[in-house]
Coordinates of C-alpha atoms in Angstrom, one line a residue:
X14 CA 42.0 54.4 -44.7
X15 CA 38.0 54.7 -44.1
X16 CA 36.1 54.6 -47.2
X17 CA 32.4 55.4 -47.9
X18 CA 30.2 52.7 -49.0
X19 CA 29.9 54.5 -52.8
X20 CA 33.8 54.3 -52.9
X21 CA 33.9 50.0 -53.2
X22 CA 32.4 50.2 -56.7
X23 CA 35.4 52.3 -57.7
X24 CA 37.9 49.3 -56.4
X25 CA 38.5 46.2 -59.0
X26 CA 37.9 42.9 -57.6
X27 CA 41.4 42.3 -56.1
X28 CA 41.1 45.4 -54.3
X29 CA 37.9 44.3 -52.7
X30 CA 39.2 41.0 -51.6
X31 CA 42.2 42.4 -49.9
X32 CA 40.0 45.0 -48.2
X33 CA 37.7 42.1 -47.1
X34 CA 40.5 39.9 -45.9
X35 CA 42.2 42.5 -43.9
X36 CA 39.1 43.7 -42.1
X37 CA 38.7 39.8 -40.5
X38 CA 40.5 40.3 -37.1
X39 CA 39.2 36.6 -35.4
X40 CA 41.0 34.8 -38.1
X41 CA 44.8 34.7 -39.1
X42 CA 44.5 34.8 -43.3
X43 CA 47.7 34.8 -45.3
X44 CA 49.3 33.2 -48.2
X45 CA 52.5 30.8 -48.3
X46 CA 54.5 30.8 -51.4
X47 CA 55.6 27.3 -52.8
X48 CA 58.2 26.9 -50.2
X49 CA 56.3 28.1 -47.2
X50 CA 57.1 31.6 -46.7
X51 CA 54.7 34.0 -45.8
X52 CA 53.6 36.0 -48.8
X53 CA 50.7 38.2 -47.1
X54 CA 49.5 38.7 -43.4
X55 CA 46.0 40.1 -42.4
X56 CA 45.1 42.2 -39.5
X57 CA 43.8 39.0 -37.7
X58 CA 47.1 37.4 -37.9
X59 CA 48.8 40.6 -36.7
X60 CA 46.4 40.6 -33.6
X61 CA 46.9 37.1 -32.3
X62 CA 50.3 36.3 -33.5
X63 CA 52.3 39.4 -32.6
X64 CA 53.9 40.3 -35.8
X65 CA 53.4 42.9 -38.0
X66 CA 53.5 42.4 -42.0
X67 CA 56.9 44.1 -42.3
X68 CA 58.5 41.4 -39.5
X69 CA 57.0 38.4 -40.8
X70 CA 56.5 38.7 -44.6
X71 CA 59.3 36.5 -46.1
X72 CA 59.8 34.4 -43.3
X73 CA 59.2 31.0 -43.4
X74 CA 55.7 30.0 -41.6
X75 CA 57.6 27.2 -39.4
X76 CA 58.3 30.3 -37.1
X77 CA 55.1 29.7 -35.7
X78 CA 55.5 25.9 -34.6
X79 CA 56.9 24.9 -31.2
X80 CA 60.5 23.4 -31.5
X81 CA 59.2 19.9 -30.9
X82 CA 56.9 20.3 -33.9
X83 CA 59.9 21.5 -36.2
X84 CA 61.9 18.8 -34.9
X85 CA 59.8 16.3 -36.1
X86 CA 59.2 18.1 -39.3
X87 CA 55.3 18.9 -38.7
X88 CA 55.4 22.3 -40.8
X89 CA 56.9 20.5 -44.2
X90 CA 54.2 17.4 -43.3
X91 CA 51.5 19.9 -43.4
X92 CA 52.0 21.4 -46.7
X93 CA 52.7 18.2 -48.3
X94 CA 49.2 16.6 -47.1
X95 CA 47.9 20.1 -48.6
X96 CA 49.4 19.5 -51.8
X97 CA 49.2 15.5 -52.3
X98 CA 45.6 15.4 -50.5
X99 CA 44.3 18.8 -51.4
X100 CA 43.7 19.8 -47.8
X101 CA 45.2 19.9 -44.3
X102 CA 43.4 20.5 -41.3
X103 CA 44.7 20.0 -37.6
X104 CA 45.0 21.6 -34.2
X105 CA 48.0 22.1 -32.3
X106 CA 50.0 24.2 -30.1
X107 CA 51.6 27.4 -31.8
X108 CA 54.1 30.2 -30.6
X109 CA 53.6 33.9 -30.8
X110 CA 56.1 36.6 -31.5
X111 CA 56.5 36.9 -27.6
X112 CA 57.1 33.0 -27.1
X113 CA 53.9 32.4 -25.3
X114 CA 52.0 29.4 -27.0
X115 CA 48.4 29.0 -27.8
X116 CA 46.0 26.4 -29.3
X117 CA 44.9 26.7 -32.8
X118 CA 42.9 25.4 -35.5
X119 CA 44.6 25.3 -38.8
X120 CA 43.5 24.9 -42.5
X121 CA 45.8 24.7 -45.4
X122 CA 44.7 24.6 -49.2
X123 CA 46.8 24.6 -52.1
X124 CA 46.7 27.4 -54.3
X125 CA 46.9 26.0 -58.0
X126 CA 47.4 28.0 -61.0
X127 CA 45.2 27.7 -64.2
X128 CA 47.8 25.3 -65.9
X129 CA 47.8 23.2 -62.7
X130 CA 51.2 24.3 -61.2
X131 CA 51.3 24.8 -57.4
X132 CA 51.5 28.6 -57.0
X133 CA 51.4 28.3 -53.0
X134 CA 49.1 28.1 -50.0
X135 CA 46.4 29.6 -48.6
X136 CA 46.3 29.5 -44.7
X137 CA 43.7 30.2 -42.0
X138 CA 44.4 29.9 -38.5
X139 CA 42.4 30.5 -35.6
X140 CA 42.8 31.1 -31.6
X141 CA 40.8 28.4 -29.7
X142 CA 42.7 28.3 -26.8
X143 CA 39.7 29.2 -24.6
X144 CA 37.4 26.6 -26.4
X145 CA 40.7 24.0 -25.9
X146 CA 40.6 24.8 -22.1
X147 CA 36.6 24.2 -21.8
X148 CA 37.2 21.1 -23.3
X149 CA 40.5 20.3 -21.6
X150 CA 38.6 20.7 -18.4
X151 CA 35.6 18.5 -19.4
X152 CA 37.8 15.8 -20.3
X153 CA 39.5 16.1 -17.1
X154 CA 36.2 16.0 -15.5
X155 CA 35.2 13.0 -17.3
X156 CA 38.3 11.1 -16.4
X157 CA 38.0 12.0 -12.9
X158 CA 34.5 10.8 -12.7
X159 CA 35.5 7.5 -14.7
X160 CA 38.3 6.9 -12.3
X161 CA 35.9 7.6 -9.4
X162 CA 32.9 5.3 -10.9
X163 CA 35.8 2.6 -11.5
X164 CA 37.1 2.7 -8.0
X165 CA 33.8 2.3 -6.2
X166 CA 34.0 -1.7 -5.4
X167 CA 31.1 -2.0 -3.0
X168 CA 28.5 -0.6 -5.7
X169 CA 27.8 -1.8 -9.1
X170 CA 27.4 1.6 -11.1
X171 CA 26.7 1.4 -14.9
X172 CA 24.1 2.7 -17.5
X173 CA 21.4 1.4 -19.7
X174 CA 20.1 2.5 -23.0
X175 CA 16.5 3.4 -23.2
X176 CA 15.8 -0.7 -24.2
X177 CA 17.5 -1.6 -21.0
X178 CA 20.6 -2.8 -22.7
X179 CA 24.1 -2.3 -20.8
X180 CA 26.3 0.7 -22.2
X181 CA 29.2 0.4 -19.6
X182 CA 30.1 -1.4 -16.8
X183 CA 32.7 -0.5 -13.5
X184 CA 34.7 -2.7 -11.4
X185 CA 32.2 -2.7 -8.5
X186 CA 29.9 -4.3 -11.2
X187 CA 32.4 -6.8 -12.0
X188 CA 33.2 -7.9 -8.2
X189 CA 29.5 -8.1 -7.4
X190 CA 28.0 -9.8 -10.4
X191 CA 31.0 -11.3 -11.8
X192 CA 31.0 -10.4 -15.1
X193 CA 33.5 -8.6 -17.0
X194 CA 32.6 -5.3 -19.1
X195 CA 32.9 -7.2 -22.4
X196 CA 30.9 -10.1 -21.3
X197 CA 27.8 -7.8 -20.4
X198 CA 28.0 -4.3 -22.2
X199 CA 25.3 -4.7 -25.0
X200 CA 23.3 -7.3 -23.5
X201 CA 19.8 -6.5 -21.5
X202 CA 20.1 -6.0 -17.8
X203 CA 17.7 -8.6 -17.0
X204 CA 20.1 -11.2 -17.0
X205 CA 21.0 -10.4 -13.2
X206 CA 17.2 -11.1 -12.5
X207 CA 15.8 -14.6 -11.1
X208 CA 14.0 -16.5 -13.7
X209 CA 10.6 -16.1 -11.9
X210 CA 11.2 -12.4 -11.8
X211 CA 12.0 -12.3 -15.6
X212 CA 8.7 -14.3 -16.1
X213 CA 6.7 -12.0 -14.1
X214 CA 8.2 -9.0 -16.3
X215 CA 9.9 -7.5 -13.0
X216 CA 12.9 -5.6 -15.3
X217 CA 10.6 -3.8 -17.5
X218 CA 8.3 -2.7 -14.6
X219 CA 11.2 -1.3 -12.8
X220 CA 12.0 0.9 -15.9
X221 CA 8.6 1.7 -16.4
X222 CA 8.4 2.7 -12.6
X223 CA 11.7 4.9 -13.1
X224 CA 9.9 6.4 -16.0
X225 CA 6.7 7.1 -14.1
X226 CA 7.8 8.6 -10.7
X227 CA 11.2 9.5 -11.5
X228 CA 13.0 6.5 -9.6
X229 CA 12.8 3.1 -8.8
X230 CA 14.3 1.6 -5.7
X231 CA 13.5 -2.2 -4.4
X232 CA 15.2 -4.9 -2.5
X233 CA 15.1 -8.5 -4.3
X234 CA 17.4 -11.5 -5.2
X235 CA 19.5 -11.1 -8.4
X236 CA 22.1 -13.8 -9.6
X237 CA 25.7 -13.7 -10.2
X238 CA 27.6 -15.0 -13.2
X239 CA 28.3 -18.3 -11.1
X240 CA 24.4 -18.7 -10.7
X241 CA 24.6 -17.8 -6.9
X242 CA 21.5 -15.5 -5.5
X243 CA 22.5 -12.8 -3.4
X244 CA 20.3 -9.8 -1.9
X245 CA 20.5 -6.8 -3.5
X246 CA 19.6 -3.0 -3.2
X247 CA 18.6 -1.4 -6.3
X248 CA 18.3 2.2 -7.6
X249 CA 17.4 2.7 -11.3
X250 CA 17.2 6.6 -12.3
X251 CA 15.9 7.9 -15.8
X252 CA 18.5 10.1 -17.6
X253 CA 17.3 13.0 -20.1
X254 CA 19.1 15.4 -22.0
X255 CA 18.4 19.1 -22.0
X256 CA 15.5 18.9 -24.3
X257 CA 14.0 16.3 -22.3
X258 CA 14.8 13.3 -24.3
X259 CA 15.4 10.1 -22.8
X260 CA 19.0 8.8 -22.7
X261 CA 18.9 6.0 -21.0
X262 CA 19.2 4.9 -17.2
X263 CA 21.3 5.1 -14.3
X264 CA 21.7 1.8 -12.0
X265 CA 22.9 1.6 -9.1
X266 CA 23.0 -1.9 -7.1
X267 CA 24.5 -3.1 -3.8
X268 CA 25.0 -6.5 -2.2
X269 CA 23.4 -6.4 0.8
X270 CA 23.2 -10.0 1.9
X271 CA 25.3 -9.6 4.5
X272 CA 23.6 -6.7 5.9
X273 CA 20.4 -8.5 5.6
X274 CA 21.7 -11.4 7.5
X275 CA 22.8 -9.1 10.3
X276 CA 19.2 -7.8 10.3
X277 CA 17.7 -11.2 10.7
X278 CA 20.2 -12.2 13.2
X279 CA 19.2 -9.2 15.5
X280 CA 15.6 -9.9 14.7
X281 CA 16.0 -13.5 15.9
X282 CA 17.8 -12.5 19.0
X283 CA 15.1 -9.7 19.6
X284 CA 12.3 -12.3 19.4
X285 CA 14.5 -14.7 21.8
X286 CA 15.0 -12.0 24.4
X287 CA 11.3 -11.3 24.0
X288 CA 10.6 -14.8 24.3
X289 CA 12.7 -15.2 27.6
X290 CA 11.0 -12.0 29.0
X291 CA 7.7 -13.7 28.2
X292 CA 8.5 -16.8 29.7
X293 CA 9.9 -15.0 32.9
X294 CA 6.8 -13.0 33.3
X295 CA 4.7 -16.0 32.8
X296 CA 6.8 -17.6 35.4
X297 CA 6.3 -14.5 38.0
X298 CA 2.6 -14.5 37.2
X299 CA 1.9 -18.4 37.5
X300 CA 4.1 -18.4 40.6
X301 CA 2.1 -15.4 42.0
X302 CA -1.2 -16.9 40.9
X303 CA -0.2 -20.2 42.3
X304 CA 1.2 -18.8 45.7
X305 CA -2.1 -16.6 46.3
X306 CA -4.4 -19.3 45.3
X307 CA -3.0 -21.9 47.4
X308 CA -3.5 -19.3 50.4
X309 CA -6.9 -19.3 49.6
X310 CA -7.8 -22.9 48.9
X311 CA -6.0 -23.8 52.4
X312 CA -8.5 -21.8 54.5
X313 CA -11.2 -23.4 52.2
X314 CA -9.8 -26.9 52.6
X315 CA -9.2 -26.6 56.4
X316 CA -12.6 -24.9 57.2
X317 CA -14.5 -28.0 54.6
X318 CA -12.6 -30.4 56.8
X319 CA -13.4 -28.9 59.9
X320 CA -17.2 -28.7 58.8
X321 CA -17.4 -32.3 58.3
X322 CA -16.6 -33.1 62.1
X323 CA -19.7 -34.4 64.3
X324 CA -18.8 -32.6 67.1
X325 CA -18.4 -29.0 65.9
X326 CA -20.5 -26.3 67.6
X327 CA -23.2 -24.2 65.8
X328 CA -21.0 -21.3 66.4
X329 CA -17.9 -22.7 65.0
X330 CA -19.9 -24.1 61.9
X331 CA -20.9 -20.4 61.2
X332 CA -17.5 -19.2 61.6
X333 CA -16.0 -21.8 58.9
X334 CA -18.9 -21.5 56.7
X335 CA -18.0 -17.7 56.6
X336 CA -14.4 -18.1 56.0
X337 CA -15.1 -20.3 53.1
X338 CA -17.5 -17.5 51.5
X339 CA -15.0 -14.4 52.4
X340 CA -12.0 -16.6 51.0
X341 CA -14.5 -17.2 47.7
X342 CA -14.9 -13.5 47.4
X343 CA -11.1 -12.8 47.8
X344 CA -10.4 -15.5 45.0
X345 CA -12.8 -13.6 42.9
X346 CA -11.1 -10.3 43.4
X347 CA -8.1 -11.8 42.8
X348 CA -9.3 -13.3 39.2
X349 CA -10.5 -9.9 38.4
X350 CA -7.4 -8.2 39.2
X351 CA -5.7 -10.5 37.0
X352 CA -8.3 -10.0 34.1
X353 CA -8.3 -5.9 34.8
X354 CA -4.3 -6.0 33.9
X355 CA -4.7 -8.4 31.0
X356 CA -7.7 -5.8 30.2
X357 CA -9.9 -8.9 30.0
X358 CA -12.2 -7.9 32.6
X359 CA -16.0 -7.2 31.1
X360 CA -16.4 -3.6 32.2
X361 CA -20.1 -2.4 33.0
X362 CA -19.6 1.4 32.3
X363 CA -21.9 4.3 33.3
X364 CA -21.9 7.9 33.2
X365 CA -21.1 9.3 36.7
X366 CA -19.5 12.5 38.3
X367 CA -15.9 11.8 39.6
X368 CA -16.5 14.6 42.4
X369 CA -19.4 12.6 44.0
X370 CA -18.2 9.2 43.6
X371 CA -14.5 10.4 45.3
X372 CA -16.7 12.1 48.0
X373 CA -18.1 8.6 48.6
X374 CA -14.9 7.4 49.2
X375 CA -13.5 9.9 51.9
X376 CA -14.5 7.3 54.9
X377 CA -13.4 4.2 53.4
X378 CA -9.8 6.0 52.4
X379 CA -9.7 7.3 55.8
X380 CA -9.8 4.3 57.4
X381 CA -7.6 2.3 55.1
X382 CA -4.7 4.6 55.6
X383 CA -4.8 5.2 59.4
X384 CA -4.6 8.2 61.4
X385 CA -0.9 8.6 60.9
X386 CA -1.2 9.6 57.2
X387 CA -2.9 13.0 56.5
X388 CA -5.6 13.3 53.7
X389 CA -7.0 16.2 51.5
X390 CA -9.4 15.8 48.6
X391 CA -9.3 18.4 46.1
X392 CA -12.6 18.6 43.6
X393 CA -13.7 20.7 41.2
X394 CA -16.8 23.2 41.9
X395 CA -18.9 21.8 39.1
X396 CA -19.7 17.9 38.3
X397 CA -17.1 16.4 36.0
X398 CA -18.5 13.0 34.2
X399 CA -16.8 10.2 33.1
X400 CA -18.3 6.9 31.2
X401 CA -16.4 3.9 33.1
X402 CA -16.8 1.1 35.5
X403 CA -17.6 2.8 38.6
X404 CA -16.9 -0.2 40.7
X405 CA -13.5 -0.7 39.1
X406 CA -13.0 2.8 39.1
X407 CA -13.3 2.9 43.1
X408 CA -10.9 -0.2 43.4
X409 CA -8.2 1.6 41.3
X410 CA -8.8 4.6 43.4
X411 CA -8.2 2.5 46.6
X412 CA -5.4 0.4 45.0
X413 CA -3.3 3.7 44.5
X414 CA -4.3 5.0 48.1
X415 CA -3.0 1.4 49.6
X416 CA 0.1 1.8 47.6
X417 CA 0.7 5.5 48.7
X418 CA 0.0 4.5 52.2
X419 CA 2.5 1.7 52.4
X420 CA 5.1 4.3 51.0
X421 CA 5.0 6.3 54.2
X422 CA 5.2 3.9 57.2
X423 CA 6.2 6.6 59.5
X424 CA 3.3 8.6 58.3
X425 CA 2.8 11.4 55.9
X426 CA 0.1 12.8 53.5
X427 CA -2.0 11.8 50.5
X428 CA -3.8 14.1 48.2
X429 CA -6.3 13.5 45.6
X430 CA -7.3 15.8 43.3
X431 CA -9.6 15.8 40.2
X432 CA -8.9 18.0 37.1
X433 CA -9.4 18.7 33.5
X434 CA -6.5 17.9 30.7
X435 CA -6.6 18.2 27.1
X436 CA -4.6 15.3 26.7
X437 CA -2.3 12.7 27.7
X438 CA 1.5 12.8 28.0
X439 CA 3.8 10.4 26.4
X440 CA 4.2 7.6 28.7
X441 CA 6.2 4.3 28.6
X442 CA 7.2 4.6 25.2
X443 CA 3.6 5.7 23.8
X444 CA 3.1 9.1 21.8
X445 CA 1.1 11.9 23.5
X446 CA -2.7 11.9 22.6
X447 CA -4.7 15.1 22.5
X448 CA -8.5 14.8 23.9
X449 CA -10.7 15.7 26.2
X450 CA -10.0 13.8 29.6
X451 CA -10.1 13.8 33.4
X452 CA -7.7 13.5 35.5
X453 CA -7.4 12.0 39.1
X454 CA -4.3 12.3 41.0
X455 CA -3.1 10.5 44.0
X456 CA 0.3 12.1 45.0
X457 CA 1.9 11.3 48.7
X458 CA 4.9 12.2 50.5
X459 CA 6.6 8.8 51.0
X460 CA 9.6 7.5 49.9
X461 CA 9.6 7.7 46.6
X462 CA 10.7 5.2 44.0
X463 CA 13.9 4.5 41.6
X464 CA 13.5 4.7 37.9
X465 CA 14.1 1.0 37.6
X466 CA 11.1 0.2 40.0
X467 CA 8.9 2.8 38.0
X468 CA 9.6 0.9 34.9
X469 CA 8.0 -2.2 36.4
X470 CA 5.5 -1.2 39.0
X471 CA 2.4 -2.0 36.8
X472 CA 3.9 -5.7 36.2
X473 CA 1.5 -8.3 37.8
X474 CA 2.9 -9.8 41.0
X475 CA 6.0 -7.3 41.3
X476 CA 6.1 -5.8 44.6
X477 CA 8.7 -3.9 46.6
X478 CA 6.8 -4.9 49.6
X479 CA 7.6 -7.8 52.1
X480 CA 6.4 -11.5 51.8
X481 CA 2.5 -11.6 52.9
X482 CA 2.6 -7.7 52.4
X483 CA 0.8 -7.3 49.3
X484 CA 0.3 -9.1 46.2
X485 CA 1.5 -6.9 43.9
X486 CA -1.8 -7.0 41.7
X487 CA -3.1 -3.4 43.2
X488 CA -1.5 -1.3 40.6
X489 CA -1.7 -3.9 37.5
X490 CA -5.4 -3.6 38.3
X491 CA -5.0 0.3 37.7
X492 CA -3.3 -0.1 34.5
X493 CA -5.8 -2.7 33.3
X494 CA -8.8 -0.5 34.2
X495 CA -7.1 2.8 32.8
X496 CA -6.2 1.0 29.5
X497 CA -9.5 -0.8 29.1
X498 CA -11.3 2.5 29.6
X499 CA -9.8 4.0 26.5
X500 CA -7.3 6.0 29.2
X501 CA -4.0 5.8 30.9
X502 CA -2.1 5.8 34.1
X503 CA 1.1 7.9 34.6
X504 CA 3.5 8.0 37.5
X505 CA 6.3 10.5 38.4
X506 CA 8.5 9.7 41.2
X507 CA 11.5 11.1 43.1
X508 CA 13.2 9.4 45.7
X509 CA 12.9 10.8 49.3
X510 CA 10.1 13.3 47.6
X511 CA 7.3 11.1 46.9
X512 CA 5.1 9.7 44.1
X513 CA 2.2 10.9 42.2
X514 CA -0.1 8.4 40.1
X515 CA -2.0 10.4 37.6
X516 CA -5.2 8.5 36.2
X517 CA -6.5 9.8 32.6
X518 CA -10.2 8.7 31.8
X519 CA -12.1 10.3 28.9
X520 CA -14.7 12.8 29.5
X521 CA -18.2 11.7 29.0
X522 CA -20.0 12.7 26.1
X523 CA -23.3 12.2 26.7
X524 CA -25.6 13.0 29.7
X525 CA -25.8 11.2 33.0
X526 CA -28.4 8.5 33.5
X527 CA -30.4 8.4 36.6
X528 CA -29.9 5.6 38.9
X529 CA -33.0 3.9 39.8
X530 CA -34.4 4.6 42.8
X531 CA -34.5 1.4 44.8
X532 CA -37.1 2.5 47.6
X533 CA -39.5 3.1 44.6
X534 CA -39.4 -0.6 43.5
X535 CA -40.5 -3.0 46.3
X536 CA -38.6 -6.6 46.2
X537 CA -40.5 -9.4 44.0
X538 CA -40.7 -12.9 45.4
X539 CA -38.8 -14.8 43.2
X540 CA -41.7 -16.7 40.9
X541 CA -41.2 -20.5 39.7
X542 CA -39.6 -20.8 36.4
X543 CA -39.0 -23.2 33.9
X544 CA -35.5 -23.2 33.7
X545 CA -33.5 -25.0 30.7
X546 CA -29.4 -25.1 32.3
X547 CA -27.0 -25.4 29.3
X548 CA -23.4 -26.2 31.5
X549 CA -20.7 -28.2 29.9
X550 CA -18.5 -28.9 33.2
X551 CA -20.2 -31.3 35.1
X552 CA -19.2 -30.3 38.6
X553 CA -20.6 -26.6 37.7
X554 CA -23.7 -28.2 36.1
X555 CA -24.6 -30.2 39.1
X556 CA -24.2 -27.5 41.7
X557 CA -26.2 -25.2 39.9
X558 CA -29.0 -27.7 38.8
X559 CA -29.1 -28.4 42.7
X560 CA -29.1 -24.7 43.8
X561 CA -31.6 -23.5 41.3
X562 CA -34.0 -26.4 42.6
X563 CA -33.5 -25.2 46.2
X564 CA -34.7 -21.8 44.9
X565 CA -38.1 -23.7 43.9
X566 CA -37.3 -23.5 39.9
X567 CA -38.0 -26.4 37.6
X568 CA -34.8 -27.2 36.0
X569 CA -33.8 -29.2 33.0
X570 CA -30.0 -29.5 32.4
X571 CA -28.0 -30.5 29.2
X572 CA -24.5 -30.3 28.3
X573 CA -24.0 -28.1 25.5
X574 CA -25.7 -25.8 22.7
X575 CA -26.6 -28.7 20.5
X576 CA -28.4 -30.5 23.2
X577 CA -30.4 -27.2 24.1
X578 CA -31.6 -26.9 20.6
X579 CA -32.5 -30.3 20.4
X580 CA -34.6 -29.7 23.7
X581 CA -36.2 -26.4 22.6
X582 CA -37.1 -28.4 18.9
X583 CA -39.2 -30.7 20.8
X584 CA -41.1 -28.4 22.9
X585 CA -39.8 -24.8 23.4
X586 CA -43.0 -23.9 25.3
X587 CA -41.7 -26.3 28.4
X588 CA -39.5 -23.2 29.0
X589 CA -39.5 -19.7 30.3
X590 CA -35.7 -19.0 30.8
X591 CA -32.6 -20.5 29.3
X592 CA -29.8 -20.1 31.6
X593 CA -26.4 -20.7 29.5
X594 CA -22.7 -20.5 30.3
X595 CA -20.9 -18.7 27.5
X596 CA -17.7 -20.8 26.8
X597 CA -18.7 -24.4 25.4
X598 CA -17.6 -26.6 22.5
X599 CA -19.0 -25.9 19.7
X600 CA -21.4 -23.0 19.5
X601 CA -20.9 -20.6 22.3
X602 CA -23.6 -19.4 24.8
X603 CA -23.9 -15.7 22.9
X604 CA -24.5 -17.8 19.6
X605 CA -27.1 -20.0 21.2
X606 CA -28.8 -17.0 22.6
X607 CA -28.9 -15.0 19.3
X608 CA -30.3 -18.2 17.7
X609 CA -33.2 -18.5 20.4
X610 CA -34.2 -14.9 20.5
X611 CA -34.4 -15.5 16.5
X612 CA -36.5 -18.9 16.8
X613 CA -38.0 -18.6 20.1
X614 CA -38.3 -14.9 20.9
X615 CA -40.7 -15.7 23.9
X616 CA -37.8 -17.1 25.9
X617 CA -35.4 -15.4 28.0
X618 CA -32.1 -15.6 27.8
X619 CA -29.2 -15.2 30.8
X620 CA -25.5 -15.8 30.1
X621 CA -22.9 -16.6 32.6
X622 CA -19.2 -16.9 32.4
X623 CA -16.1 -16.7 34.6
X624 CA -14.2 -15.5 31.3
X625 CA -14.8 -15.2 28.0
X626 CA -12.6 -13.0 25.1
X627 CA -15.5 -12.6 22.9
X628 CA -17.3 -10.7 25.9
X629 CA -14.4 -8.6 26.6
X630 CA -13.9 -7.8 22.9
X631 CA -17.6 -7.8 21.4
X632 CA -20.1 -7.2 24.6
X633 CA -22.7 -9.8 25.5
X634 CA -24.8 -8.7 22.6
X635 CA -27.8 -7.5 24.7
X636 CA -28.1 -10.4 26.9
X637 CA -27.8 -10.2 30.8
X638 CA -24.4 -11.6 31.9
X639 CA -24.1 -13.0 35.6
X640 CA -19.9 -13.1 36.5
X641 CA -18.8 -16.5 37.7
X642 CA -18.3 -17.3 40.8
X643 CA -21.8 -16.1 41.5
X644 CA -23.4 -16.0 44.8
X645 CA -27.1 -17.2 45.7
X646 CA -27.9 -13.4 45.8
X647 CA -26.3 -12.8 42.4
X648 CA -28.2 -15.5 40.9
X649 CA -31.5 -14.4 42.7
X650 CA -31.2 -10.9 41.1
X651 CA -30.4 -12.4 37.6
X652 CA -33.6 -14.2 37.6
X653 CA -35.7 -11.6 39.2
X654 CA -34.5 -9.1 36.6
X655 CA -35.3 -11.4 33.6
X656 CA -38.9 -10.3 32.3
X657 CA -41.5 -13.1 31.2
X658 CA -42.5 -12.6 27.8
X659 CA -45.5 -12.8 26.1

């Protein structure tokens, strides 16, 4: 029956209460008499227990219990608890009319009369099957996760509270760190750190980093329960609830001692291999240098011995003198090639047009390769400028041409092509590089090379040619020149097809400099100069002093920079030029030159050196440099170019 709102006032309190209880559909609300029999029944009870009021009123409420609960007296126990303690509340399985079971939340309260007598019981039941299923699933998930964490033995996985105290402990943590859960839960995680790390505040900094950046990860030494140290990889993540409140930290530690030891062993093996390869390369290098220099020294020594003979004709004397001079030039070239490979050859760069320089080489290239090899030169129509050492450039081109010629003993063709490039490709493990480059490609139709040979082609003294058919330094010079010129050299080869060398040089960014016109500058007669010679090598010093005296110069020779400074302090006006070696004990020639320029600016300084890493890395700092070994003409040229200072 549906009642209008104004009709509620027509009902007494008991009727209104009955109407209220019957309207509740989510709860079974009913009364039991003092023996436990059902006395009332609401709509909610009928909906989820399945009984109508006529079917259930008068039956004992134990009909809703499972057989196993009835067997242990659970219904009676519930009523007894309610009667003696004033309330019974529990959750458990109950049975519907159709026999299906459902999970319920039950509350039973005793109903007491005014005189204190027990009249019966008020019983409220709610079907919480869905919530129980969710709780059960969550519980099972937590159990599985707990089993998973506990089953991990290679990682220490545990949690910290916001202050860094340990709240749980897995089997992996016990295996790695040696503590049982009861020994560490509640203690601060800093117990695993070394004493020096604790003193430096490392544990707290780790937690602060995890909070600040969202994660802390590192590798460091930790301490087991036994006091033994081990290397650990550590990850700490902060844990927040849905409102952003910090709950604590998740900490994962792995023992990486063995992995670290294995890495160190691999590194040691790699270093040993690198050292062995280095020694092999040094052995090959020194062997090649010794072989070539001994050949050169043989010519010089034999020629010198013949020059001592009193019966030597002027013609033979001139021939042996020329042999010594030309052999000395070849020795200087050999040294230059070695320094070029090592990128220790001081370059004298200038801006020049590639096309013009390559055209000037046409004749010598044709002479070098012979008639059996065809030659084609493909050049751009407009000038293309680079900033490099032109002499070293020509040597590099000739070295590549000679290598191509030797790969075609039965003839073939060589093509030299100049072109533009927007970058350098990845070669020999180096990454590609963008930029504005010019390329010179030397291609041949020769026998080609295997991939193994290509890998070693730029090594000094490595050669596939027969004994005495090459030094193995030509392509090393090309490699060194390219690298020192901020460029690259690439090689592509296919057996039976041919080889293509590509030299990359950075395009010049400044205008070409006009070379001086030699015809406009008449040759000067070398004036007599007062020269302070600074040379620490006695043999070279004696020779240079005699040579300069023969050239009409007034010479004072000292053995080092300190002696030179002492001589200048006693009378710098006695000298016009200081001619100094670069590499000397104590102060170098460059440092001496800088001091002289600052204190005695009227003096001209000329430097000389066979090799100096300072010159290679820093340049000559503006001082003219005469390379050793120098000739008489080279010395005359250096002295002529030294201006007189006022």
